[in-house]
Coordinates of C-alpha atoms and ligand atoms in Angstrom, one line a residue:
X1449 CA 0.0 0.0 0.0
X1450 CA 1.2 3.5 -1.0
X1451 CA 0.9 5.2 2.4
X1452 CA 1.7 8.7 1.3
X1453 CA -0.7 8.9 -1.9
X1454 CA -2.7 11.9 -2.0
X1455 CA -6.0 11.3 -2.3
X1456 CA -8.5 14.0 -4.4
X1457 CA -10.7 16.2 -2.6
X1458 CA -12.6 16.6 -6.1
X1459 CA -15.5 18.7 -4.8
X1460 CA -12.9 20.8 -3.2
X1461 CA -13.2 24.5 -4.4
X1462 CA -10.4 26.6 -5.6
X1463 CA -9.9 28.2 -2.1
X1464 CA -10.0 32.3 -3.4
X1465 CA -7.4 34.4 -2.0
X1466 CA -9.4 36.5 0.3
X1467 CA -10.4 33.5 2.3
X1468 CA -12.2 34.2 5.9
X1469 CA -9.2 33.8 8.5
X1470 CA -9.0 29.8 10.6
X1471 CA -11.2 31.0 12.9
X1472 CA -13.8 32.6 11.5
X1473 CA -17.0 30.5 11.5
X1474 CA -17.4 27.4 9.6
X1475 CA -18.3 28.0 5.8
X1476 CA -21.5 27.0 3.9
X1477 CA -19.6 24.4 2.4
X1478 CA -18.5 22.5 5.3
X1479 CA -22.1 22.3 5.9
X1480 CA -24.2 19.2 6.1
X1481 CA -27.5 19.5 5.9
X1482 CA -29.6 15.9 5.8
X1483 CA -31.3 16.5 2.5
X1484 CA -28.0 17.9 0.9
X1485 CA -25.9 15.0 2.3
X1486 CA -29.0 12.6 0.8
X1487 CA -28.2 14.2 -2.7
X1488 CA -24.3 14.0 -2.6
X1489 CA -24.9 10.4 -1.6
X1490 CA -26.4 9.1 -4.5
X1491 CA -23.7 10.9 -6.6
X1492 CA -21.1 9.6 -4.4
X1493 CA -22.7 6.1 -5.2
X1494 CA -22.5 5.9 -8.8
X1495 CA -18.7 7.9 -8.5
X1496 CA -18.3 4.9 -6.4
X1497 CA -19.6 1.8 -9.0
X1498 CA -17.4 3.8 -11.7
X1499 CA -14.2 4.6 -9.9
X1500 CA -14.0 2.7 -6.6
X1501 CA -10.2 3.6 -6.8
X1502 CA -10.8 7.3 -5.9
X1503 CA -12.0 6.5 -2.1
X1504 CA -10.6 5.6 0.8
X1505 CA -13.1 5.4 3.4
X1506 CA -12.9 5.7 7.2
X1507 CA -15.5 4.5 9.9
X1508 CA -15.8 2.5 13.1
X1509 CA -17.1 2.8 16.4
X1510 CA -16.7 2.4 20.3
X1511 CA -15.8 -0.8 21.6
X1512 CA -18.4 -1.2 23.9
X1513 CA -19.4 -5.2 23.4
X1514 CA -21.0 -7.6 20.8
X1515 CA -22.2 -5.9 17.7
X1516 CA -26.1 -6.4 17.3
X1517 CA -28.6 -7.0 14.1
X1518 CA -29.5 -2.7 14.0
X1519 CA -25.9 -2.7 13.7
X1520 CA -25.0 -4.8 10.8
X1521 CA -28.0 -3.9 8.8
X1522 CA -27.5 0.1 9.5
X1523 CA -23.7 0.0 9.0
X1524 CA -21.9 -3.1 9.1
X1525 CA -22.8 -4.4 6.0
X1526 CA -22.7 -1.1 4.5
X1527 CA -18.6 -1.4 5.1
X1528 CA -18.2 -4.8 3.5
X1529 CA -20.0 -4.1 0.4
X1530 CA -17.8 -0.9 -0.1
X1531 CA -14.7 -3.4 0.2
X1532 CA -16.2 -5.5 -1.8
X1533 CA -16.1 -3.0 -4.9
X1534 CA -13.5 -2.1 -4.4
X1535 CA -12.8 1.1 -2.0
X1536 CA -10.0 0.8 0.6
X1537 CA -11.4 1.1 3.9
X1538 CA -10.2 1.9 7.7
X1539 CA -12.1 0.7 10.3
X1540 CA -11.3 2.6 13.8
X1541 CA -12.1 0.7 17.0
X1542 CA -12.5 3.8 19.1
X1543 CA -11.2 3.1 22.2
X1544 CA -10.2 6.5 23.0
X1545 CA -13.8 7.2 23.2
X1546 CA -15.2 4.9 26.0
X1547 CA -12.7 5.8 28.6
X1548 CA -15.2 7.5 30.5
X1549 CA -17.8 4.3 30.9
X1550 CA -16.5 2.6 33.6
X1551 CA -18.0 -0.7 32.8
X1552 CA -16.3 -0.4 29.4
X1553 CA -13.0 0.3 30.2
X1554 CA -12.9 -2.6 33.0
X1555 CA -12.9 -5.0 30.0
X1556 CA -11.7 -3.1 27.6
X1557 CA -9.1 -6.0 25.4
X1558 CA -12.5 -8.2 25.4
X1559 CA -14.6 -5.7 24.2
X1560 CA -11.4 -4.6 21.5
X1561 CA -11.7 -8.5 20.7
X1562 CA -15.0 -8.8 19.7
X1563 CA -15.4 -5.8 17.6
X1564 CA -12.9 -7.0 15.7
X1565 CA -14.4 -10.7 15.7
X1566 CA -17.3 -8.8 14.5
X1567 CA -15.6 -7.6 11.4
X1568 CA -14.1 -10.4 10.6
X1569 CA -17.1 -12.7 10.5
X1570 CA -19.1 -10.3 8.0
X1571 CA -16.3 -10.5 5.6
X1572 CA -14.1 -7.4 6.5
X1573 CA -10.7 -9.0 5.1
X1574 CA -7.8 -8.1 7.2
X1575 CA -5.6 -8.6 3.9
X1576 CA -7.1 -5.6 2.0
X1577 CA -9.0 -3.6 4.8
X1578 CA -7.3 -2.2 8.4
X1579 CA -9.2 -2.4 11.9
X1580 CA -6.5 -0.7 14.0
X1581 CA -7.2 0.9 17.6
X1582 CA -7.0 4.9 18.4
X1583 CA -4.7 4.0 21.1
X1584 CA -2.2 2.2 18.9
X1585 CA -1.7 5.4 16.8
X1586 CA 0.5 7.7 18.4
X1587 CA 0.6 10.3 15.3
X1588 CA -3.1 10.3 14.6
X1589 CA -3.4 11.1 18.2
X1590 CA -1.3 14.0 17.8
X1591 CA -2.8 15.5 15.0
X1592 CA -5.7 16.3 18.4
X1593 CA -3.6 19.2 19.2
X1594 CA -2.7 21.3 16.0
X1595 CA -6.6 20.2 15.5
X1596 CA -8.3 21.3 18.9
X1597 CA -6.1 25.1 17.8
X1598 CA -8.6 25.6 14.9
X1599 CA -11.8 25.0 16.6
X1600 CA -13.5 27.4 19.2
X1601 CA -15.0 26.5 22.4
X1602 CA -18.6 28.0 21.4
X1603 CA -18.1 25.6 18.5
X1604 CA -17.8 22.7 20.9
X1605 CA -20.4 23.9 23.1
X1606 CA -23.1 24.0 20.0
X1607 CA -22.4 20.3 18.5
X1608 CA -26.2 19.3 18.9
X1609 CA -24.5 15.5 18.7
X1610 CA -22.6 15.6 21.8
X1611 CA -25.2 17.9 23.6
X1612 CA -27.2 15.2 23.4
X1613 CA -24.8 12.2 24.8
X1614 CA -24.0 14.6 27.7
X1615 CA -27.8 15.2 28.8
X1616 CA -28.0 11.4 28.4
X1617 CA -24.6 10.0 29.7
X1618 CA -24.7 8.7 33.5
X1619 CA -22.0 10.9 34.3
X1620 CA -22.1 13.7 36.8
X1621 CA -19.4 16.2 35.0
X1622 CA -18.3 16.2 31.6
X1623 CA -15.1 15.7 30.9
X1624 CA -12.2 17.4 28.6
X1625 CA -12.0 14.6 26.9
X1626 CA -15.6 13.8 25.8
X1627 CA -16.1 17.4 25.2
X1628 CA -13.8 17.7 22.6
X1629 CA -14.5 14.3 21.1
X1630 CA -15.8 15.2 17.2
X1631 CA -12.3 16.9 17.1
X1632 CA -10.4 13.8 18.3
X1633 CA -13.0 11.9 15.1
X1634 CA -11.7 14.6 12.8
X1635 CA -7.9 13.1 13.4
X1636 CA -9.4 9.8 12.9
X1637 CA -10.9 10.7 9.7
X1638 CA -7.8 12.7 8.2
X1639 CA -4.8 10.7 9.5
X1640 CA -5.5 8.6 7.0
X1641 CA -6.9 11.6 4.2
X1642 CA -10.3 9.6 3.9
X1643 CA -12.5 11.2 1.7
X1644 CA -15.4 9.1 2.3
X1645 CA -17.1 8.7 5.9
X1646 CA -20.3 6.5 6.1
X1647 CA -22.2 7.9 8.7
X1648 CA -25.9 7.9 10.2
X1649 CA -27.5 11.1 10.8
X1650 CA -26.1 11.6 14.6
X1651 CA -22.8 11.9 12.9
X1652 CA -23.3 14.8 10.6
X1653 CA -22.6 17.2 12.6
X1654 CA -18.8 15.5 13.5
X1655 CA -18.0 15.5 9.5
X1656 CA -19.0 18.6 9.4
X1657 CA -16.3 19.7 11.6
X1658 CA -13.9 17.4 10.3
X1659 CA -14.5 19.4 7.1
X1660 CA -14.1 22.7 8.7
X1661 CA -10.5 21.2 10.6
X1662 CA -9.1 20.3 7.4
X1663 CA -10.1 23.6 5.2
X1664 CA -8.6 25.8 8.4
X1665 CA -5.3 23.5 8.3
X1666 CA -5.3 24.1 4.7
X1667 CA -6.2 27.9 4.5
X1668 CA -4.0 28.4 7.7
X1669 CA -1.0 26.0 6.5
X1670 CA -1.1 24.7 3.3
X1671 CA 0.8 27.4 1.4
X1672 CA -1.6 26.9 -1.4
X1673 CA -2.3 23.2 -1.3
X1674 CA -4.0 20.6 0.0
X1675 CA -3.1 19.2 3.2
X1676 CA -6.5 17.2 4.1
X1677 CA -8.9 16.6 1.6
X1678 CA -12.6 17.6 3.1
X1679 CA -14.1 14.2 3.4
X1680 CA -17.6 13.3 2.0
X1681 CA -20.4 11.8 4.2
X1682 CA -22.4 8.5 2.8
X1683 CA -25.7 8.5 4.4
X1684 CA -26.6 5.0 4.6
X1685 CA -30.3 4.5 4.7
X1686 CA -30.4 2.9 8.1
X1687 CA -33.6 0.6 8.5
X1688 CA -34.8 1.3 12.0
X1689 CA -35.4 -1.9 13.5
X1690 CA -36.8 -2.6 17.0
X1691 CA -35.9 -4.9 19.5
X1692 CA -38.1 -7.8 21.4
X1693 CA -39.2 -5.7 23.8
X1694 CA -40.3 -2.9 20.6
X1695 CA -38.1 0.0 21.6
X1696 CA -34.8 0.8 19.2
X1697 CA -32.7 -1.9 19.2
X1698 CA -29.8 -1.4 21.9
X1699 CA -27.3 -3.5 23.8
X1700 CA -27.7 -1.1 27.1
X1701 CA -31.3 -1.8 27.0
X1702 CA -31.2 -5.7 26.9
X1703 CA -33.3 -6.0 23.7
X1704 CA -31.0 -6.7 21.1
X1705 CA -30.1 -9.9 18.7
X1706 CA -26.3 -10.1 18.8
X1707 CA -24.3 -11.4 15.6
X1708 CA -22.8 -13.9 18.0
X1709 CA -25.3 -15.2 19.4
X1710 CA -26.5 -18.6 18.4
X1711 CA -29.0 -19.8 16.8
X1712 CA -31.1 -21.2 19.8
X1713 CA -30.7 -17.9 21.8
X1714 CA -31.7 -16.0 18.3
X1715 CA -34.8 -18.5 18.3
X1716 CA -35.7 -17.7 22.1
X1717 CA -35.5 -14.3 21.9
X1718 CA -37.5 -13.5 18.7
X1719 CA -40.1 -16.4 20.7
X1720 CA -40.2 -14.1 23.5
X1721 CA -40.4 -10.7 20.9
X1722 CA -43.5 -8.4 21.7
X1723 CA -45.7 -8.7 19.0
X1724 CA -50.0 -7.3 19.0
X1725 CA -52.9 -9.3 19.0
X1726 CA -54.2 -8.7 15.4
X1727 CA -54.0 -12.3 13.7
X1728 CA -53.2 -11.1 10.1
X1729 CA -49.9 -10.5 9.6
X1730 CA -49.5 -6.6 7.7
X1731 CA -46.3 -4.4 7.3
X1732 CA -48.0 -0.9 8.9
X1733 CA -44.7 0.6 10.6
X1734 CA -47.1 3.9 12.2
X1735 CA -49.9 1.6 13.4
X1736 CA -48.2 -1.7 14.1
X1737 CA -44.5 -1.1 15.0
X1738 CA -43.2 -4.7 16.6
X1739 CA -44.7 -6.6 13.6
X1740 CA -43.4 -4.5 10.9
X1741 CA -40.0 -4.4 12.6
X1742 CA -40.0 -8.3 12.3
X1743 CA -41.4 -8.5 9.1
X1744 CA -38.9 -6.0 8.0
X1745 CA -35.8 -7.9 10.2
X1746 CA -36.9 -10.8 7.6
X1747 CA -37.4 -9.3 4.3
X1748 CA -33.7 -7.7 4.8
X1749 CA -32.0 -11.3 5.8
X1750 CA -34.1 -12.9 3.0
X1751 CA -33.9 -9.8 0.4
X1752 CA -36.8 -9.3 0.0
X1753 CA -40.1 -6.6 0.8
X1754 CA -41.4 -6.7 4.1
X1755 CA -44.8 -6.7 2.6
X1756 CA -43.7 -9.7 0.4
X1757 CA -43.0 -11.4 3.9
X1758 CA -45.6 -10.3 5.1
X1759 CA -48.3 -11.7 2.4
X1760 CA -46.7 -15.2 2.6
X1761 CA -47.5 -15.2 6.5
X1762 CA -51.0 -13.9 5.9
X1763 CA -53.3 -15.1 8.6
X1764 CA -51.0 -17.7 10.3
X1765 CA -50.5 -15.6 13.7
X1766 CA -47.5 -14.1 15.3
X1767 CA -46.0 -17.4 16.2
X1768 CA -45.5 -17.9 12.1
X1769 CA -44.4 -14.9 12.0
X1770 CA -41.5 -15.6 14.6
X1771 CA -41.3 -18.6 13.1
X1772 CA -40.4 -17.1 10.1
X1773 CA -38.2 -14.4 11.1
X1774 CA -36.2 -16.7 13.2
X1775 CA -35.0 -19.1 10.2
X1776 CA -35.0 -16.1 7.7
X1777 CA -32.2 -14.7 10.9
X1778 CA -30.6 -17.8 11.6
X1779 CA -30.1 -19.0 7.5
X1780 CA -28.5 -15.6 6.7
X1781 CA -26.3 -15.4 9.5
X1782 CA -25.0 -19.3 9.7
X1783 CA -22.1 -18.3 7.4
X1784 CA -21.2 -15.1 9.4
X1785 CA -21.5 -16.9 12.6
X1786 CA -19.1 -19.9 11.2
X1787 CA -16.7 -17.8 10.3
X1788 CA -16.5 -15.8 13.3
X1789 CA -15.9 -19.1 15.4
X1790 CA -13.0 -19.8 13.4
X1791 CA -11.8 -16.5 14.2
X1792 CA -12.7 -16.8 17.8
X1793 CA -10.7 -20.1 18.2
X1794 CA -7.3 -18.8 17.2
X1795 CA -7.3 -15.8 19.3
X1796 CA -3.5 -15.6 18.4
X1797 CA -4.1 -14.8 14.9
X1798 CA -6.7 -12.8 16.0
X1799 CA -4.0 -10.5 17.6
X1800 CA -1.7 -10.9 14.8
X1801 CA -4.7 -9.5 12.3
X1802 CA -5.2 -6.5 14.8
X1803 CA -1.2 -5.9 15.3
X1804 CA -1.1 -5.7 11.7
X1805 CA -3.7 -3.3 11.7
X1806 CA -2.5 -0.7 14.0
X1807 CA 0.9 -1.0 11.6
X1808 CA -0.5 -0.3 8.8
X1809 CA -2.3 2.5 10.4
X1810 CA 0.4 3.8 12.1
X1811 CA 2.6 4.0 8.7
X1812 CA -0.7 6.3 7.7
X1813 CA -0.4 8.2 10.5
X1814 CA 3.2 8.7 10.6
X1815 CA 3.5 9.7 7.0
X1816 CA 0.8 12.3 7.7
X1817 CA 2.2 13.6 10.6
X1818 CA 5.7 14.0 8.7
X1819 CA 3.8 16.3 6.2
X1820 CA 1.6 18.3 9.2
X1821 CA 5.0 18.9 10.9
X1822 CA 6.5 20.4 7.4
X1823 CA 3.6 22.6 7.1
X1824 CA 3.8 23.7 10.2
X1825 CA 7.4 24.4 10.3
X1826 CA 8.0 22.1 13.1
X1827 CA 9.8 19.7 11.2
X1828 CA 12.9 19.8 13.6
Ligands
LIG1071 N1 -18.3 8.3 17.3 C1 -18.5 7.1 16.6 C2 -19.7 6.3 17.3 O1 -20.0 6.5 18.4 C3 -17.3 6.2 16.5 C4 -16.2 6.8 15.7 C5 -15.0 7.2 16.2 C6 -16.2 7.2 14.3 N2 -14.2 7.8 15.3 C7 -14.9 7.8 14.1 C8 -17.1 7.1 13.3 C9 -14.6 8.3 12.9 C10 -16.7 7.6 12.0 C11 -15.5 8.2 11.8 O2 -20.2 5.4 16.7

């Protein structure tokens, strides 16, 4: 891999002389709007079917335990396919990111363990994809600093993202770390110059300042060129589906189906799914949420509509319907589950596959740095 190849920021406009100083508010065209991004996407799609060459993409998430079914049809899957056309892709386990959940940090190498486990099993390939760890990555780390100089504090204090994790997170005070968070995710994403960030909703508003980071760095340091490129958000259309007890789907609240669990414990808990008392099966999300989310939970293992599902089951009752769902579940995950115990049973190469990782990321990382340092005039 060519660790140092630049990689286009092709919307990127000429940046015109009389740009606004660092840190001036962000411009209109680091801005993110839903609809907007919803455009760009399907642009970004058929750039990608053409030219998958042109992308590198960068995602991941928080180690914080087994990767669920909302998971791997919202995002997961979303990662292999775009490896499997052909886009080079990062995936950060973000462990940087839960040090402040106690429960998480206590088991922190399991939770590292199965993430990756996770990604194997889809069909993440450690040969042309890296998983590598924030904490492995000494020079992406780094970049934090020059980073955190371009953004202001009111700029912190009005990311409606994290405002919402701190009036929901268990802890009493916030801390530096989690304040200042989406700027730590903007050295994730340009470490390695990724240009393409598939991200739900929540996250617009970090790739939006991710965008803003690298245009300051370049207006402020580039001497004309491109340091970052300003990376591109993929809005993947995440299906919302609902746990067994009919809420979002969610490990903290107990309701989830894991991608490791089994296929008994998948079959008891979709047994013991809340379902409503109507005995024809429809696909209604507004009036009949639990049994559309199942129907739907089927149609996407089976590919097919939930409505399709949904006429086969016709008046057979909610036990057919589980009935259904649970082989529909268990059929498309057998191969993902076999996989991951072969994975799981050599936990050495498991190790080896994540050591790798973090080199390859930390060649990335390095090489960037190099060039940050040169802009900067710290290169000493
Ligand atoms: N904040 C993301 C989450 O909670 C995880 C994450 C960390 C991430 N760094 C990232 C996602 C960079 C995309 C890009 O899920």
């Amino acid at each position: 891999m060519n660790t140092t190849a630049p990689i286009a920021d092709f919307d990127a406009p000429a940046t015109p002389a009389s740009a606004p100083a660092p840190t001036s508010l962000a411009s209109s065209a680091d801005r993110l709007g839903t609809s907007a991004a919803q455009e760009r996407t399907a642009v970004l799609e058929e750039l990608i079917r053409t030219d998958p060459g042109r992308f590198r993409v960068l995602t991941g998430d928080r180690p914080t335990g087994r990767l669920h079914l909302g998971h791997y049809f919202g995002t997961l899957h979303n990662r292999v396919r775009l490896q499997n056309l052909g886009v080079e892709l990062f995936v950060i386990i973000a462990d940087y990111q839960v040090l402040t959940d106690r429960e998480v940090a206590d088991n922190l190498t399991t939770h590292v363990e199965e993430l990756v486990l996770d990604h194997l099993a889809i069909g993440v390939d450690p040969a042309r994809s890296t998983i590598f760890t924030h904490s492995a990555v000494p020079a992406l780390n780094q970049l934090l600093l020059p980073f955190l100089s371009l953004v202001s504090v009111a700029e912190l204090h009005r990311n409606p993202t994290v405002k919402d994790e701190i009036s929901h997170s268990r802890q009493s005070a916030v801390s530096g770390l989690m304040f200042t968070y989406p700027v730590h995710q903007a050295a994730d994403i340009l470490f390695c110059k990724a240009n393409l960030v598939p991200v739900g909703q929540d996250q617009l508003p970090h790739l939006e300042l991710t965008r803003t980071v690298a245009r300051r760095f370049n207006d402020r340091y580039g001497n004309g060129s491109t340091v970052f490129p300003r990376p591109d958000a993929l809005l993947s259309a995440a299906p919302l589906l609902l746990g067994t007890d009919g809420t979002k789907m969610s490990k903290s609240r107990g309701n989830a189906l894991a991608l490791a669990a089994d296929a008994d414990e998948t079959a008891r808990l979709i047994k013991g799914a809340k379902t409503d008392a109507e005995r024809h099966i429809t696909y209604d999300p507004a009036t009949r949420p639990e049994v559309s989310s199942l129907l739907l939970l089927a149609a996407l293992c089976q590919g097919r509509t939930p409505e399709q599902v949904a006429a086969d089951i016709g008046s057979a009752g909610a036990a057919a319907l589980k009935r259904t769902v649970t082989e529909a579940v268990n059929e498309h995950l057998a191969p993902i589950r076999a996989r991951r115990s072969v994975y799981a049973q050599d936990r050495a190469q498991l190790r080896r596959i994540l050591r790798e990782g973090n080199e390859r990321a930390n060649a990335v990382a390095d090489a960037t740095l190099a060039e940050v340092r040169a802009a900067m005039n710290s290169d000493y």
